[in-house]
Short mmCIF file of C-alpha atoms in Angstrom, two decimals:
data_model
loop_
_atom_site.label_atom_id
_atom_site.label_comp_id
_atom_site.label_asym_id
_atom_site.label_seq_id
_atom_site.Cartn_x
_atom_site.Cartn_y
_atom_site.Cartn_z
CA MET J 1 -19.19 37.61 5.54
CA LEU J 2 -17.90 36.56 8.98
CA ASN J 3 -20.14 39.14 10.65
CA PHE J 4 -23.06 37.78 8.65
CA ALA J 5 -22.27 34.19 9.70
CA ALA J 6 -21.96 35.26 13.35
CA ALA J 7 -25.31 37.05 13.16
CA ILE J 8 -26.96 33.96 11.68
CA PHE J 9 -25.53 31.78 14.43
CA LEU J 10 -26.68 34.09 17.22
CA LEU J 11 -30.14 34.72 15.74
CA ILE J 12 -30.86 31.06 15.09
CA ILE J 13 -29.30 29.34 18.11
CA THR J 14 -31.29 31.41 20.59
CA PRO J 15 -34.39 29.57 21.75
CA GLY J 16 -37.36 30.33 19.59
CA PRO J 17 -40.45 28.39 18.58
CA GLY J 18 -38.63 26.39 15.89
CA VAL J 19 -35.65 25.10 17.83
CA LEU J 20 -37.52 24.56 21.07
CA SER J 21 -40.33 22.66 19.40
CA LEU J 22 -37.75 20.61 17.45
CA ALA J 23 -35.91 19.65 20.63
CA GLY J 24 -39.26 18.88 22.25
CA VAL J 25 -40.33 16.65 19.35
CA GLY J 26 -36.98 14.85 19.55
CA ALA J 27 -37.30 14.35 23.32
CA ALA J 28 -40.92 13.25 23.16
CA PHE J 29 -41.06 11.23 19.94
CA GLY J 30 -37.46 10.44 18.95
CA PHE J 31 -35.01 11.32 16.20
CA ARG J 32 -36.98 9.92 13.25
CA SER J 33 -40.08 11.99 14.03
CA GLY J 34 -37.78 14.91 14.66
CA LEU J 35 -36.24 14.53 11.19
CA ARG J 36 -39.66 14.77 9.55
CA TYR J 37 -40.47 17.83 11.63
CA LEU J 38 -37.02 19.32 10.84
CA THR J 39 -37.72 18.87 7.12
CA GLY J 40 -40.92 20.89 7.47
CA LEU J 41 -39.13 23.60 9.44
CA PHE J 42 -36.42 23.75 6.76
CA PHE J 43 -38.85 24.18 3.87
CA GLY J 44 -40.92 26.60 5.92
CA THR J 45 -37.99 28.83 6.83
CA ASN J 46 -36.86 28.93 3.20
CA LEU J 47 -40.36 29.89 2.07
CA VAL J 48 -40.37 32.68 4.65
CA ALA J 49 -36.92 33.79 3.43
CA LEU J 50 -38.24 33.81 -0.14
CA ALA J 51 -41.21 35.89 1.01
CA VAL J 52 -38.81 38.34 2.64
CA VAL J 53 -36.57 38.57 -0.45
CA THR J 54 -39.55 39.17 -2.75
CA GLY J 55 -41.01 41.87 -0.49
CA LEU J 56 -44.02 39.92 0.78
CA GLY J 57 -42.44 39.71 4.23
CA ALA J 58 -42.22 43.51 4.42
CA LEU J 59 -45.94 43.75 3.71
CA VAL J 60 -46.66 41.20 6.42
CA LEU J 61 -44.47 42.93 9.01
CA ALA J 62 -45.73 46.41 8.08
CA ASN J 63 -49.38 45.57 8.68
CA PRO J 64 -50.18 45.41 12.42
CA VAL J 65 -53.37 43.42 11.81
CA ILE J 66 -51.55 40.73 9.84
CA ARG J 67 -48.80 40.62 12.46
CA LEU J 68 -51.41 40.21 15.20
CA VAL J 69 -53.15 37.44 13.26
CA LEU J 70 -49.82 35.65 12.70
CA LEU J 71 -48.98 36.00 16.38
CA GLY J 72 -52.39 34.61 17.36
CA VAL J 73 -52.21 31.67 14.96
CA SER J 74 -48.61 30.85 15.91
CA THR J 75 -49.49 31.11 19.62
CA CYS J 76 -52.39 28.70 19.23
CA TYR J 77 -50.30 26.31 17.18
CA LEU J 78 -47.43 26.42 19.69
CA LEU J 79 -49.89 25.75 22.51
CA TYR J 80 -51.10 22.71 20.56
CA LEU J 81 -47.52 21.48 19.98
CA ALA J 82 -46.61 22.15 23.62
CA ALA J 83 -49.58 20.06 24.75
CA ARG J 84 -48.56 17.20 22.44
CA ILE J 85 -44.99 17.29 23.76
CA ALA J 86 -46.04 17.62 27.41
CA LEU J 87 -48.45 14.70 27.15
CA ALA J 88 -46.14 12.36 25.22
CA GLY J 89 -45.15 9.41 27.32
CA SER J 90 -47.88 9.85 29.91
CA ASN J 91 -50.88 7.63 30.30
CA ILE J 92 -53.15 10.35 28.88
CA ALA J 93 -50.89 11.02 25.91
CA PHE J 94 -51.38 10.36 22.25
CA SER J 95 -50.73 6.71 21.60
CA PRO J 96 -47.49 5.81 19.81
CA ALA J 97 -49.59 4.93 16.74
CA SER J 98 -51.13 8.40 16.60
CA ARG J 99 -49.80 10.98 14.19
CA GLN J 100 -46.60 12.51 15.46
CA PRO J 101 -45.42 15.99 14.42
CA GLY J 102 -44.10 15.82 10.87
CA VAL J 103 -43.27 17.83 7.77
CA ARG J 104 -46.64 19.58 7.63
CA ASP J 105 -46.37 20.67 11.26
CA GLY J 106 -42.90 22.18 10.78
CA LEU J 107 -43.96 23.93 7.58
CA LEU J 108 -47.04 25.38 9.25
CA LEU J 109 -45.10 26.60 12.27
CA GLN J 110 -42.56 28.49 10.18
CA ALA J 111 -45.26 30.00 7.97
CA VAL J 112 -46.89 31.65 10.99
CA ASN J 113 -43.75 32.17 13.09
CA PRO J 114 -43.16 35.94 13.45
CA LYS J 115 -39.54 35.30 14.56
CA ALA J 116 -38.83 33.63 11.20
CA TYR J 117 -39.93 36.78 9.36
CA VAL J 118 -37.97 39.12 11.63
CA VAL J 119 -34.77 37.02 11.48
CA ASN J 120 -34.90 36.68 7.70
CA THR J 121 -35.66 40.38 7.25
CA THR J 122 -32.65 41.22 9.41
CA LEU J 123 -30.36 38.85 7.54
CA PHE J 124 -31.42 39.75 4.01
CA SER J 125 -31.71 43.51 4.50
CA GLY J 126 -28.50 43.94 6.46
CA PHE J 127 -24.94 42.73 6.09
CA PRO J 128 -24.19 43.63 2.46
CA ILE J 129 -21.88 41.08 0.87
CA PHE J 130 -22.17 41.97 -2.83
CA PRO J 131 -23.88 45.38 -2.83
CA ASP J 132 -23.63 45.69 -6.61
CA ALA J 133 -24.88 42.17 -7.41
CA TYR J 134 -28.24 41.57 -5.69
CA GLY J 135 -28.80 38.10 -7.21
CA MET J 136 -25.35 36.92 -6.14
CA GLU J 137 -25.87 38.35 -2.66
CA VAL J 138 -29.24 36.63 -2.20
CA ALA J 139 -27.88 33.28 -3.46
CA THR J 140 -24.81 33.53 -1.22
CA LYS J 141 -26.91 34.46 1.79
CA PHE J 142 -29.33 31.57 1.17
CA ALA J 143 -26.39 29.14 1.03
CA ILE J 144 -24.70 30.45 4.19
CA ILE J 145 -27.97 30.68 6.13
CA ASN J 146 -29.00 27.14 5.21
CA VAL J 147 -25.66 25.57 6.15
CA ILE J 148 -25.66 27.23 9.58
CA TRP J 149 -29.42 26.73 10.04
CA LEU J 150 -29.16 22.99 9.36
CA ALA J 151 -26.17 22.53 11.69
CA ILE J 152 -27.88 24.34 14.57
CA HIS J 153 -31.21 22.58 14.10
CA PHE J 154 -29.58 19.16 13.89
CA LEU J 155 -27.81 20.00 17.16
CA TRP J 156 -31.13 20.89 18.85
CA LEU J 157 -32.76 17.74 17.48
CA TRP J 158 -29.83 15.61 18.63
CA ALA J 159 -30.04 17.14 22.12
CA GLY J 160 -33.76 16.43 22.34
CA SER J 161 -33.51 12.90 20.98
CA ALA J 162 -30.53 12.17 23.27
CA VAL J 163 -32.93 12.61 26.17
CA LYS J 164 -35.31 10.12 24.53
CA ARG J 165 -32.49 7.58 23.97
CA MET J 166 -31.47 7.68 27.61
CA ALA J 167 -34.48 5.48 28.38
CA LEU J 168 -35.20 7.47 31.50
CA PRO J 169 -37.92 6.35 33.89
CA PRO J 170 -41.38 7.42 32.66
CA GLN J 171 -41.75 10.00 35.43
CA THR J 172 -38.43 11.66 34.54
CA GLN J 173 -39.27 11.64 30.82
CA ARG J 174 -42.61 13.23 31.62
CA VAL J 175 -40.90 15.98 33.66
CA ILE J 176 -38.55 16.67 30.73
CA ASN J 177 -41.43 16.75 28.25
CA VAL J 178 -43.39 19.14 30.46
CA GLY J 179 -40.24 21.27 30.89
CA MET J 180 -39.80 21.49 27.12
CA ALA J 181 -43.46 22.44 26.73
CA LEU J 182 -43.13 25.11 29.43
CA ALA J 183 -40.06 26.53 27.68
CA MET J 184 -42.12 26.80 24.48
CA LEU J 185 -44.88 28.55 26.43
CA ALA J 186 -42.31 30.99 27.84
CA VAL J 187 -41.25 31.86 24.29
CA VAL J 188 -44.92 32.37 23.37
CA GLY J 189 -45.34 34.64 26.38
CA LEU J 190 -42.27 36.68 25.50
CA ALA J 191 -43.42 37.04 21.89
CA ALA J 192 -46.87 38.17 22.99
CA TRP J 193 -45.39 40.59 25.53
CA SER J 194 -43.05 42.13 22.96
CA ALA J 195 -45.91 42.49 20.48
CA PHE J 196 -47.84 44.65 22.94
#
């Protein structure tokens, strides 16, 4: 079980679309918006885990066309989120009254996030805990994954919103927002490169 917990920690803490976009939302829009987005990510990752456990995830990962479509949709969506984060706080940004990333955005990202499928497939297909009791194993893994997942994602959100709370000069905040957006684009580039 300790190996399983260590694997969860390492797979989830590494920068991916979910944690980077969460930190970016926290830095650009604050903790409250980040909590709504985090809620969507949480439900989305659990739906992906459920898809993996029921076998739907295997069908998705086994079909190169579906994987390519997911990669394309997630890339476009991450580009959209990166633009929203990069432009937050600038004079050409969305106004504070405009819709900020929320539950729906987090849910959508996880639904099309290929990393979420790969991570959950790795965690649920490996690391046997109760090899003779599949239901108990799945329930235990869901519990352990969610505890560690929540802790890590709250940490990323806190880090992003800490930048927002610093009340940095607008130019500095803009540089941070653009940096977060560029980091998300780097993840998109790496995902696209590994897919081909």
